[in-house]
Amino acid sequence: MKERAAKERIEKLKEEINEHNHRYYVLNDPVISDFRYDILLKELTQLEDKYPDLSTPDSPTRRVGSDITKEFKQVKHRYPMLSLANTYSEEEIKDFHHRVSRLVGREPEYVCELKYDGASISLSYRDGVLESAVTRGDGEVGDEVTNNIRTIRSIPLKLRQGDYPGEFIIRGEIILPLDGFRKLNEELEKNGEQPFANPRNTAAGTIKMQDPSIVAGRPLDCLLYYLLGEDLPFDTHYENLKLTRKWGFKVPAEIKLCQGIEEVIAYINYWEAERKNLPYEIDGVVIKVNSIDEQKKLGFTSKSPRWAIAYKFKAEQAVTKLLKVTFQVGRTGTVTPVANLEPVLLAGTTVKRASLHNEAQIELLNLHINDTVYIEKGGEIIPKIVGVELKDRSKNASPVEFISHCPECHSALRKLPGEANHYCPNIYKCSPQIKGRIEHFISRKAMDIDGLGGETTDLLFREGLINNVSDLYKLKKESIIKLERMGDKSAENIISGIENSKSAAFNRVIYALGIRYVGETVARTLASRFKSIDELSTASFDRLVSIPEIGEKIAGSIINYFKSPNNRQVIESLREAGINMKAGSDTDTVSNVLEGKSIVISGVFEKYNREEYKEIIQRYGGKNVSSVSSNTSFLLAGESAGPSKLQKAEKLGIEVVGEKEFLDMLNKE
Ligand code: IVH
């Protein structure tokens, strides 16, 4: 392609991708499949790689940036980033209203907004292009975190059509929606890492990370609440905010124009009760005077605007008694203390246990057995202890002590310098670690072995039939049948589930090994960079850390894993059993939904052409074959599909799948 043609195509692609980003991340209304989107993005990346001069900072490809910033540049805010006066009382909201009314000489109109619980950010735009993103810092000077912020898909890098000022600043909150927070923590816990305490800290910590590719992997969002500049389009805050939606910003639909303080109070009461149904956390409501003239009249104190106030919700708390602390050992050996509580009702559920994270947390709370404790529920699944009622503590109460030996195998626990967790070093003999590794190996996202659940694994382990993951492949139906309550059919299912797992893709095998810190995503990356387990197991530390997404901690853990003779033995046995230890020819797999499927294509299609469907099949882990046989999994048939193929499929009882049905199949995972 000539440079001029490339330039035109790049512009067209950028526009198209930006539109899809907006529809997906801001409007929640995508019109194309993820696959189609990937194809567009890939084409743009390839063109920009070929013509680096045509690559501009507003390109959507810049969202996955990997420039590592060692220290952030300090930037002075053009307008200081002030905080808000806070109150927990309705009376004080009324006082605010009287004060404001007196100063402006009338009862003003208010805009009520939710108080999003995240980290504030100030975005500068020039000629419609995101120029910089700066954190609040001390309110005067903040950190420039533009490369990280670029990865947040709901923030426009280039504004959509609209009459925006040449220069303006827009401020908002970077948040991590609850769903994303839970998934992130599940992943961390599974990989033996410390989970995050709450979505706010996670969001704030993430935007200050040194490596934007890690930021890009976390589903952050940005909700905007304040437009600033010299010549703003409207003279009310509400109209301005609404207008910014047209430029591409995400301004939540919950903002409301209120006449009179009673409407404001009703808004507060409504959201205090309803907040549990929002997809993200809020910690209150913000009330702002709508007219910008009136805002100017009211001005600022040294800390906050006089034209706004925050009504903060009290976190839902309950009081109960700490009965005892027990200790759990995970599959990676990490020992986690768990508070066992007298059952108590909190935010609609009965709570019996609270997480205590680690020894430092216990010390910080200065916990004693039988203490009266306050518990709170944040975004976390398990509630946490936030305080102790000291006056209720009896004189001879004994402090909670962290154990020195593993509760399961009695080995002396270890704690590495700089790490918060204790762990049991008896990796190969401590039962919960052995069982945990086997359970992880067979889990859905790993080898996905049908028919084997936690209970059966436990039984097989107790009966001495399995002691590590490679023993699974030595199991015989006759020995499984002998287990308690095991029928012939179930035993058969287990054997065939184990047999089928032999064809699992290489990335799943890597994930299944249960290497500390190697989650699903990292496993995919490794499978795309290394051709085989041999190449991975001999990779140097330097080679590993040169891969984006692989930091020193992960690299160290991989090296450590392969150093162990025990692990190497397990890998050898797995290889002998026929487990796939090599990457496929196409390392660009996006998912495994079509894994093990041989698919014949016939006819004309609406959404993609046949060549594209061939690529799709490959990228989703399947195999495209040319003729229908008894080994064919299904026939993907479009308009005027070949009659002989259809007939043969019918004769052999092979399923015929239409285009829509096929695309639905891909989106299922
Ligand atoms: S307006 C000058 N509106 O709360 C007024 N702030 O305590 C600037 N926040 O640092 C703030 N939601 O990060 C405003 N709808 C909202 C908000 C909001 C959350 C945060 C913001 C600010 C803090 C103030």
XYZ file of C-alpha atoms and ligand atoms in Angstrom:
693
model
C 0.000 0.000 0.000
C 1.294 3.472 -0.877
C 1.846 5.870 1.977
C -1.059 8.101 0.949
C -3.471 5.214 0.776
C -2.150 3.948 4.113
C -2.770 7.354 5.666
C -6.361 7.352 4.487
C -6.936 3.808 5.667
C -5.390 4.598 9.077
C -7.679 7.595 9.507
C -10.686 5.518 8.524
C -9.721 2.687 10.894
C -9.106 5.073 13.787
C -12.487 6.642 13.302
C -14.211 3.288 13.064
C -12.441 1.803 16.109
C -13.101 4.923 18.175
C -16.763 4.661 17.317
C -16.842 1.006 18.409
C -14.964 1.823 21.610
C -17.505 4.488 22.423
C -20.423 2.195 21.724
C -18.909 -0.586 23.812
C -17.361 1.243 26.759
C -19.518 4.353 27.099
C -22.921 3.477 25.670
C -22.798 -0.213 26.544
C -24.271 -0.970 23.149
C -21.754 -2.693 20.860
C -22.669 -3.332 17.246
C -19.826 -5.628 16.179
C -18.340 -8.809 17.598
C -15.107 -8.809 19.582
C -13.546 -10.749 16.775
C -14.404 -8.132 14.149
C -13.054 -5.484 16.503
C -9.802 -7.421 16.910
C -9.419 -7.628 13.145
C -9.785 -3.846 12.780
C -7.321 -3.198 15.582
C -4.842 -5.655 14.144
C -5.017 -4.026 10.727
C -4.385 -0.628 12.274
C -1.459 -1.932 14.340
C 0.117 -3.504 11.270
C -0.239 -0.314 9.224
C 1.208 1.800 12.019
C 4.111 -0.613 12.423
C 4.815 -0.308 8.723
C 4.456 3.487 8.661
C 5.590 4.641 12.125
C 5.386 8.297 11.043
C 1.641 7.897 10.621
C 1.153 6.689 14.162
C -0.332 9.462 16.310
C -0.832 9.623 20.112
C -4.622 9.648 19.687
C -4.564 6.257 17.960
C -6.644 3.554 19.681
C -3.603 1.263 19.403
C -1.913 3.460 21.980
C -4.271 2.147 24.610
C -2.197 -0.959 25.177
C 1.015 1.006 25.590
C 4.020 -0.582 27.146
C 6.369 2.334 27.823
C 7.403 1.767 31.363
C 7.524 4.979 33.377
C 9.916 4.789 36.254
C 8.844 8.025 37.826
C 5.849 10.082 36.923
C 6.305 13.660 35.845
C 4.938 16.154 38.341
C 2.506 18.596 36.794
C 0.939 21.707 38.295
C -2.829 21.824 37.929
C -4.087 24.810 35.952
C -7.029 24.954 38.373
C -6.275 23.451 41.800
C -8.036 20.182 42.540
C -9.954 20.935 45.691
C -11.880 18.564 47.852
C -15.477 18.813 49.019
C -16.941 19.765 52.352
C -18.438 16.590 53.828
C -21.380 15.892 56.016
C -23.244 12.858 57.298
C -26.309 14.801 58.396
C -29.448 15.988 56.655
C -29.490 19.027 58.965
C -26.174 20.190 57.601
C -27.445 19.803 54.042
C -30.269 22.156 54.970
C -27.775 24.565 56.568
C -25.780 24.470 53.334
C -28.938 25.296 51.384
C -29.783 28.269 53.648
C -26.252 29.625 53.475
C -26.102 29.318 49.690
C -29.594 30.840 49.224
C -28.656 33.809 51.398
C -25.432 34.452 49.493
C -26.924 34.247 45.985
C -30.165 35.934 46.906
C -32.514 33.148 45.780
C -33.103 29.417 46.200
C -30.704 27.986 43.649
C -31.156 25.033 41.374
C -28.961 22.074 42.330
C -27.393 19.214 40.452
C -27.228 16.004 42.446
C -24.622 13.432 41.484
C -23.399 10.212 42.971
C -20.099 10.376 44.797
C -18.097 7.775 42.905
C -15.607 5.983 45.095
C -12.329 5.822 43.211
C -9.406 8.094 42.406
C -9.863 11.545 40.916
C -8.294 12.447 37.611
C -7.926 15.649 35.623
C -7.947 15.246 31.841
C -6.730 18.034 29.533
C -7.894 18.185 25.944
C -6.519 20.383 23.196
C -8.193 20.534 19.798
C -10.209 17.492 20.718
C -7.229 15.279 21.599
C -6.351 13.971 25.055
C -3.200 15.823 25.995
C -2.562 14.788 29.567
C -4.062 13.035 32.557
C -2.955 14.087 36.009
C -3.813 12.652 39.427
C -4.982 14.864 42.248
C -1.658 14.716 44.129
C -1.717 17.379 46.817
C -4.336 19.376 44.899
C -1.729 21.779 43.489
C 0.623 19.340 41.793
C -0.162 15.805 40.663
C 1.445 12.894 38.793
C 1.120 12.760 35.039
C -0.254 9.293 34.335
C -1.360 9.802 30.733
C 0.023 6.486 29.441
C -1.928 4.564 32.026
C -5.099 6.559 31.482
C -4.939 5.981 27.736
C -5.602 2.298 28.403
C -9.064 3.065 29.815
C -11.384 2.429 26.924
C -14.203 4.710 28.063
C -11.925 7.768 27.962
C -11.888 9.243 24.463
C -8.377 9.802 23.093
C -9.928 11.905 20.359
C -13.302 13.525 20.785
C -16.248 12.644 18.674
C -17.868 15.278 16.506
C -19.099 18.228 18.508
C -18.645 21.832 19.317
C -16.044 21.501 22.007
C -13.760 24.349 23.155
C -10.202 24.304 21.751
C -8.883 23.792 25.255
C -10.637 22.450 28.297
C -10.204 20.274 31.351
C -12.604 17.624 32.441
C -12.429 15.893 35.791
C -13.815 12.652 36.989
C -13.243 9.538 38.993
C -11.336 6.458 37.900
C -13.236 3.500 39.276
C -13.028 -0.268 39.176
C -16.546 -1.712 38.775
C -17.446 -4.377 41.329
C -17.631 -7.172 38.836
C -14.102 -6.516 37.593
C -12.863 -6.156 41.162
C -14.259 -9.536 42.172
C -12.804 -11.258 39.131
C -9.412 -9.681 39.721
C -9.368 -10.812 43.340
C -10.515 -14.319 42.479
C -7.656 -14.565 40.028
C -5.138 -13.210 42.552
C -6.278 -15.555 45.293
C -6.157 -18.522 42.966
C -2.602 -17.662 42.079
C -1.566 -17.370 45.677
C -1.389 -13.579 45.695
C -2.753 -11.146 48.237
C -6.196 -9.904 47.140
C -6.936 -6.171 47.030
C -8.788 -4.653 49.960
C -11.424 -2.725 47.999
C -12.163 -1.351 44.520
C -11.112 2.203 45.432
C -7.588 1.272 46.524
C -7.235 -0.995 43.538
C -8.225 1.778 41.124
C -5.943 4.304 42.830
C -3.042 1.848 42.927
C -3.546 0.756 39.343
C -3.369 4.223 37.782
C -0.039 4.765 39.512
C 1.517 1.553 38.218
C 4.719 1.737 36.237
C 3.649 -0.622 33.502
C 0.666 0.467 31.370
C 0.177 -3.040 29.982
C -0.836 -4.225 33.457
C -3.179 -1.253 33.742
C -4.655 -2.192 30.362
C -5.527 -5.620 31.750
C -7.665 -4.219 34.563
C -11.197 -3.175 33.673
C -11.013 0.420 34.930
C -13.656 2.941 34.007
C -13.900 6.723 34.253
C -17.005 8.644 35.295
C -16.852 12.377 34.613
C -18.278 15.066 36.874
C -16.746 18.487 36.223
C -15.984 20.532 33.094
C -13.565 23.450 33.452
C -12.248 26.008 30.993
C -12.271 29.669 30.024
C -15.144 29.594 27.565
C -17.546 26.857 28.495
C -20.455 26.178 26.131
C -23.294 26.686 28.649
C -23.699 28.735 31.781
C -24.975 25.825 33.847
C -23.052 22.844 35.172
C -25.843 20.438 34.178
C -26.009 21.483 30.509
C -22.229 21.402 30.221
C -21.980 17.915 31.699
C -24.752 16.635 29.467
C -23.018 18.112 26.425
C -19.767 16.300 27.214
C -21.606 13.021 26.649
C -21.899 14.024 22.981
C -18.133 14.506 22.839
C -17.715 10.914 24.027
C -17.438 11.118 27.820
C -19.169 8.824 30.262
C -21.398 10.895 32.499
C -23.639 8.566 34.513
C -27.359 8.763 33.806
C -28.036 9.115 37.547
C -27.147 12.840 37.662
C -30.270 14.878 38.379
C -31.340 18.488 38.222
C -33.197 19.304 41.454
C -35.479 22.205 42.274
C -35.502 22.919 45.975
C -33.809 21.172 48.864
C -36.603 18.617 49.336
C -35.804 17.082 45.960
C -32.153 16.949 46.995
C -33.027 15.103 50.206
C -35.245 12.690 48.275
C -32.320 11.985 45.897
C -30.038 11.260 48.865
C -32.542 8.890 50.471
C -33.230 7.122 47.221
C -29.559 6.419 46.510
C -28.714 5.502 50.084
C -31.080 2.559 49.663
C -30.435 1.876 45.981
C -26.672 2.015 45.953
C -26.393 -1.692 46.541
C -27.798 -2.225 43.053
C -25.192 -0.107 41.270
C -22.397 -1.860 39.376
C -19.785 0.262 41.181
C -19.287 1.626 44.690
C -20.343 5.085 45.772
C -19.736 6.616 49.170
C -22.307 9.389 49.053
C -24.011 12.051 46.984
C -22.553 15.357 45.767
C -24.789 18.423 45.656
C -23.704 21.282 43.387
C -25.176 24.702 42.596
C -26.138 24.538 38.921
C -25.607 28.112 37.713
C -21.962 28.878 36.954
C -22.574 32.577 37.706
C -23.863 31.615 41.122
C -20.904 29.282 41.608
C -18.586 32.217 40.870
C -20.469 34.396 43.319
C -20.055 31.776 46.042
C -16.394 31.114 45.313
C -14.041 28.840 47.230
C -12.575 28.477 50.666
C -8.913 27.425 50.728
C -9.976 23.779 50.682
C -13.247 23.426 48.857
C -15.894 25.165 46.763
C -18.674 26.956 48.684
C -21.099 25.919 45.949
C -20.916 22.183 46.573
C -21.170 19.719 49.435
C -20.876 15.960 49.777
C -23.362 13.939 51.784
C -21.524 10.798 52.823
C -23.225 7.483 53.495
C -22.255 5.587 56.566
C -20.716 2.214 55.712
C -22.981 -0.617 56.792
C -21.538 -2.041 59.967
C -22.447 -4.737 62.445
C -21.130 -5.581 65.886
C -20.378 -9.143 66.898
C -17.996 -11.320 68.837
C -14.747 -12.921 67.708
C -14.977 -16.569 68.731
C -11.672 -17.841 67.404
C -9.193 -17.517 64.593
C -8.522 -20.488 62.338
C -5.855 -20.843 59.676
C -6.284 -22.083 56.126
C -3.599 -23.449 53.838
C -4.033 -22.760 50.122
C -2.674 -24.677 47.160
C 0.411 -22.486 47.007
C 1.031 -22.992 50.727
C -0.068 -19.512 51.796
C -1.538 -19.522 55.286
C -4.534 -17.231 55.720
C -6.080 -16.380 59.095
C -9.871 -16.422 59.216
C -11.947 -14.827 61.973
C -14.781 -17.060 63.176
C -17.588 -14.834 64.413
C -20.810 -15.130 66.300
C -23.313 -15.075 63.391
C -24.678 -11.588 62.712
C -26.810 -9.965 60.007
C -24.992 -7.462 57.780
C -26.357 -5.870 54.599
C -28.873 -8.657 54.132
C -26.657 -11.705 54.746
C -25.639 -13.648 57.828
C -21.947 -13.314 58.450
C -19.997 -16.014 60.311
C -16.516 -15.440 59.037
C -14.316 -12.493 58.183
C -10.996 -12.447 56.408
C -7.975 -11.235 58.317
C -5.473 -11.354 55.423
C -2.229 -11.806 57.372
C -0.325 -11.352 60.619
C 0.151 -7.611 60.118
C -3.606 -7.137 59.951
C -4.098 -9.005 63.244
C -1.439 -6.865 64.891
C -2.874 -3.673 63.479
C -6.258 -4.488 64.973
C -4.601 -5.745 68.164
C -7.161 -8.543 68.160
C -7.933 -10.610 71.278
C -10.083 -13.715 71.536
C -13.669 -12.888 72.572
C -13.269 -9.271 71.474
C -16.349 -7.323 70.465
C -15.586 -6.415 66.861
C -17.050 -4.106 64.211
C -17.418 -5.642 60.806
C -18.042 -3.902 57.510
C -18.792 -4.980 53.998
C -17.132 -3.125 51.171
C -16.919 -4.445 47.655
C -15.397 -7.574 49.120
C -17.202 -10.862 49.092
C -16.047 -11.625 52.620
C -16.542 -8.851 55.178
C -13.668 -7.461 57.184
C -13.082 -6.488 60.788
C -12.625 -2.719 60.954
C -12.309 -2.150 64.676
C -12.435 -3.504 68.194
C -14.503 -2.244 71.138
C -11.718 -1.966 73.707
C -13.965 -1.156 76.638
C -15.651 -4.546 76.311
C -12.367 -6.462 76.521
C -11.913 -8.525 79.666
C -8.647 -8.097 81.570
C -7.415 -11.624 81.016
C -8.288 -11.786 77.309
C -5.535 -13.397 75.294
C -4.204 -11.815 72.119
C -4.653 -13.646 68.828
C -1.372 -15.218 67.930
C -0.240 -16.224 64.523
C 0.665 -19.886 64.360
C 4.267 -20.965 63.957
C 3.521 -24.370 62.416
C 1.278 -25.546 59.599
C -2.148 -26.568 60.976
C -2.232 -29.459 58.507
C 1.247 -30.989 58.325
C 2.916 -29.271 61.306
C 5.945 -28.017 59.361
C 7.487 -24.789 60.652
C 6.009 -21.885 58.672
C 8.203 -19.445 56.751
C 7.868 -15.824 55.861
C 10.026 -14.231 53.183
C 11.462 -10.775 53.776
C 9.240 -8.146 52.218
C 6.257 -10.509 51.904
C 3.167 -10.225 54.057
C 2.193 -13.895 54.041
C 3.380 -16.920 55.948
C 3.589 -20.098 53.983
C 4.081 -23.797 54.592
C 7.255 -24.988 52.836
C 6.232 -28.651 52.802
C 5.012 -28.350 49.205
C 4.892 -32.030 48.283
C 3.664 -33.574 51.523
C 1.148 -31.086 52.921
C -2.328 -32.408 52.027
C -4.220 -29.176 51.286
C -1.397 -28.135 48.982
C -1.397 -31.454 47.138
C -5.171 -31.537 46.887
C -5.313 -27.850 45.955
C -2.887 -28.387 43.085
C -4.870 -31.346 41.757
C -8.145 -29.438 42.039
C -6.605 -26.510 40.208
C -5.267 -28.829 37.494
C -8.671 -30.320 36.739
C -10.627 -27.044 37.024
C -12.635 -25.672 34.122
C -10.165 -23.059 32.966
C -7.262 -25.474 33.297
C -7.522 -29.073 31.984
C -11.310 -29.037 32.374
C -11.657 -32.689 33.376
C -15.324 -33.620 33.365
C -16.699 -35.866 36.037
C -14.039 -35.069 38.628
C -15.061 -32.718 41.412
C -13.505 -31.707 44.720
C -15.147 -34.558 46.610
C -13.945 -37.326 44.287
C -10.458 -35.828 44.179
C -10.443 -35.850 47.957
C -11.512 -39.476 48.005
C -8.931 -40.508 45.417
C -6.265 -38.750 47.433
C -7.330 -40.283 50.741
C -7.373 -43.736 49.185
C -3.808 -43.152 48.040
C -4.694 -43.364 44.351
C -3.391 -39.929 43.441
C -0.607 -37.922 44.990
C 0.164 -35.522 42.182
C -1.445 -34.408 38.933
C 0.326 -36.948 36.759
C -1.153 -39.799 38.824
C -4.531 -38.908 37.315
C -3.370 -40.393 34.031
C -2.491 -43.693 35.688
C -5.980 -44.207 37.114
C -7.852 -47.305 36.034
C -11.600 -47.718 35.933
C -11.390 -50.805 38.174
C -9.731 -48.897 40.993
C -12.132 -45.931 40.749
C -15.177 -48.201 40.896
C -14.062 -49.449 44.301
C -14.500 -45.970 45.788
C -17.460 -45.231 48.048
C -20.696 -44.485 46.172
C -19.040 -44.753 42.764
C -21.061 -46.233 39.922
C -19.875 -47.790 36.716
C -21.036 -44.848 34.594
C -19.377 -42.229 36.820
C -16.095 -44.118 36.770
C -16.285 -44.297 32.994
C -16.975 -40.556 32.778
C -13.957 -39.811 34.906
C -11.704 -41.966 32.746
C -12.977 -40.420 29.516
C -12.725 -36.889 31.001
C -9.096 -37.578 31.868
C -8.452 -39.026 28.425
C -9.995 -36.013 26.658
C -7.875 -33.599 28.658
C -4.820 -34.858 26.794
C -5.658 -32.606 23.869
C -5.955 -29.435 25.981
C -4.187 -26.443 24.417
C -0.670 -25.607 25.599
C -1.753 -22.405 27.379
C -4.199 -24.422 29.478
C -1.466 -26.897 30.380
C 0.808 -24.071 31.537
C -2.003 -22.594 33.604
C -2.906 -26.015 35.016
C 0.604 -26.569 36.396
C -0.299 -24.026 39.065
C 2.919 -22.015 38.961
C 2.581 -19.254 41.530
C 1.524 -15.924 39.945
C 0.854 -17.563 36.570
C -2.832 -16.965 35.990
C -4.825 -17.588 32.850
C -3.674 -14.429 31.070
C -0.008 -14.902 31.839
C -0.288 -18.542 30.727
C -1.696 -17.418 27.378
C 1.161 -14.970 26.971
C 3.728 -17.650 27.778
C 2.130 -20.079 25.330
C 2.348 -17.467 22.601
C 6.025 -16.744 23.313
C 7.401 -20.236 23.913
C 7.020 -23.107 21.488
C 7.222 -25.846 24.072
C 7.497 -26.632 27.755
C 11.207 -27.346 27.192
C 11.763 -23.856 25.850
C 9.802 -22.342 28.716
C 11.510 -24.423 31.382
C 14.974 -23.337 30.225
C 14.135 -19.663 29.608
C 16.421 -17.233 31.400
C 15.199 -14.616 33.827
C 16.172 -11.873 31.346
C 14.233 -13.446 28.529
C 11.166 -13.813 30.743
C 11.165 -10.218 32.005
C 11.634 -8.925 28.463
C 8.062 -10.046 27.767
C 5.486 -7.320 28.441
C 3.215 -8.387 31.294
C 5.927 -10.582 32.890
C 7.490 -8.774 35.824
C 10.330 -9.871 38.070
C 8.041 -11.598 40.527
C 6.396 -13.776 37.890
C 9.721 -14.519 36.176
C 11.299 -15.519 39.504
C 8.408 -17.812 40.263
C 8.619 -19.537 36.849
C 12.361 -20.105 37.233
C 11.817 -21.467 40.712
C 9.094 -23.812 39.571
C 11.239 -25.457 36.924
C 14.206 -25.692 39.262
C 12.412 -28.208 41.439
C 13.261 -31.834 40.570
C 9.836 -32.798 41.830
C 8.082 -30.496 39.360
C 10.330 -31.639 36.528
C 9.421 -35.223 37.333
C 5.690 -34.408 37.232
C 6.144 -32.708 33.845
C 7.986 -35.730 32.477
C 5.212 -38.037 33.648
C 2.607 -35.742 32.092
C 4.531 -35.770 28.835
C 4.710 -39.573 28.913
C 0.972 -39.693 29.514
C 0.522 -37.754 26.262
C -0.293 -34.254 27.537
C 0.200 -31.514 24.982
C 3.459 -29.763 25.824
C 3.754 -27.725 22.637
C 2.165 -24.576 21.240
C -0.079 -25.012 18.206
C 0.892 -23.567 14.838
C -1.326 -20.526 15.330
C -0.357 -18.900 18.556
C -2.889 -16.133 18.035
C -5.686 -18.162 19.571
C -8.300 -15.924 21.114
C -10.242 -18.675 22.844
C -10.655 -22.426 22.992
C -14.403 -22.741 22.416
C -13.885 -24.721 19.234
C -11.116 -26.856 20.593
C -11.091 -30.398 19.215
C -13.733 -29.559 16.602
C -13.338 -30.347 12.899
C -15.558 -28.006 10.933
C -16.589 -27.974 7.286
C -17.636 -24.645 5.739
C -20.080 -24.399 2.872
C -22.167 -21.654 1.262
C -22.247 -17.865 1.322
C -22.385 -15.893 4.555
C -23.641 -12.504 5.635
C -21.226 -11.292 8.294
C -17.847 -12.599 7.187
C -16.636 -14.328 4.080
C -15.368 -17.891 3.985
C -11.730 -16.909 4.353
C -12.617 -14.945 7.469
C -14.535 -17.903 8.856
C -11.515 -20.117 8.292
C -9.432 -17.668 10.292
C -12.107 -17.456 12.985
C -12.203 -21.235 13.362
C -8.461 -21.338 13.757
C -8.356 -18.462 16.210
C -11.027 -20.086 18.345
C -9.062 -23.314 18.562
C -10.917 -25.390 15.926
C -9.851 -27.037 12.691
C -11.271 -26.332 9.263
C -11.562 -29.440 7.121
C -12.672 -29.621 3.510
C -14.984 -32.602 3.317
C -17.691 -34.069 5.487
C -16.803 -37.370 7.158
C -17.753 -39.225 10.301
C -15.011 -37.257 12.094
C -16.608 -33.906 11.252
C -17.971 -32.083 14.298
C -20.414 -29.923 12.360
C -21.101 -28.294 9.040
C -21.134 -24.497 9.083
C -23.676 -23.781 6.372
C -24.515 -20.433 4.795
C -26.847 -19.453 1.984
C -26.842 -21.985 -0.915
C -24.573 -24.456 0.867
C -23.428 -27.358 -1.340
C -26.258 -29.937 -1.570
C -23.875 -32.889 -1.576
C -22.293 -31.694 1.660
C -25.699 -31.208 3.256
C -26.816 -34.655 2.169
C -23.681 -36.318 3.468
C -24.018 -34.511 6.798
C -27.596 -35.701 7.092
C -26.640 -39.270 6.263
C -23.882 -39.342 8.855
C -26.000 -37.545 11.444
C -23.675 -34.543 11.552
C -25.103 -31.312 12.860
C -25.651 -28.433 10.440
C -25.019 -25.068 12.107
C -26.168 -21.712 10.698
C -24.135 -18.516 10.734
C -25.886 -16.876 13.672
C -25.833 -20.025 15.756
C -22.121 -20.350 15.049
C -21.360 -16.782 16.109
C -23.403 -17.289 19.276
C -21.282 -20.342 19.987
C -18.130 -18.181 19.861
C -19.526 -15.569 22.182
C -20.569 -18.106 24.774
C -17.275 -18.314 26.595
S -16.839 17.464 42.398
C -14.523 21.284 43.193
N -18.327 15.357 41.956
O -14.786 13.352 45.740
C -15.369 20.073 43.192
N -16.313 15.046 43.141
O -14.062 14.866 48.268
C -14.626 18.873 42.822
N -15.882 12.708 43.747
O -11.636 14.534 44.916
C -15.253 17.610 43.112
N -17.679 11.857 42.837
O -12.511 12.680 43.500
C -17.201 15.824 42.512
N -19.767 13.585 41.450
C -18.630 14.044 41.992
C -17.722 13.205 42.635
C -16.564 13.731 43.211
C -16.574 11.586 43.502
C -14.606 12.753 44.503
C -13.533 13.553 43.817
C -13.023 14.531 44.840
C -13.619 14.035 46.110
C -13.947 15.219 46.956
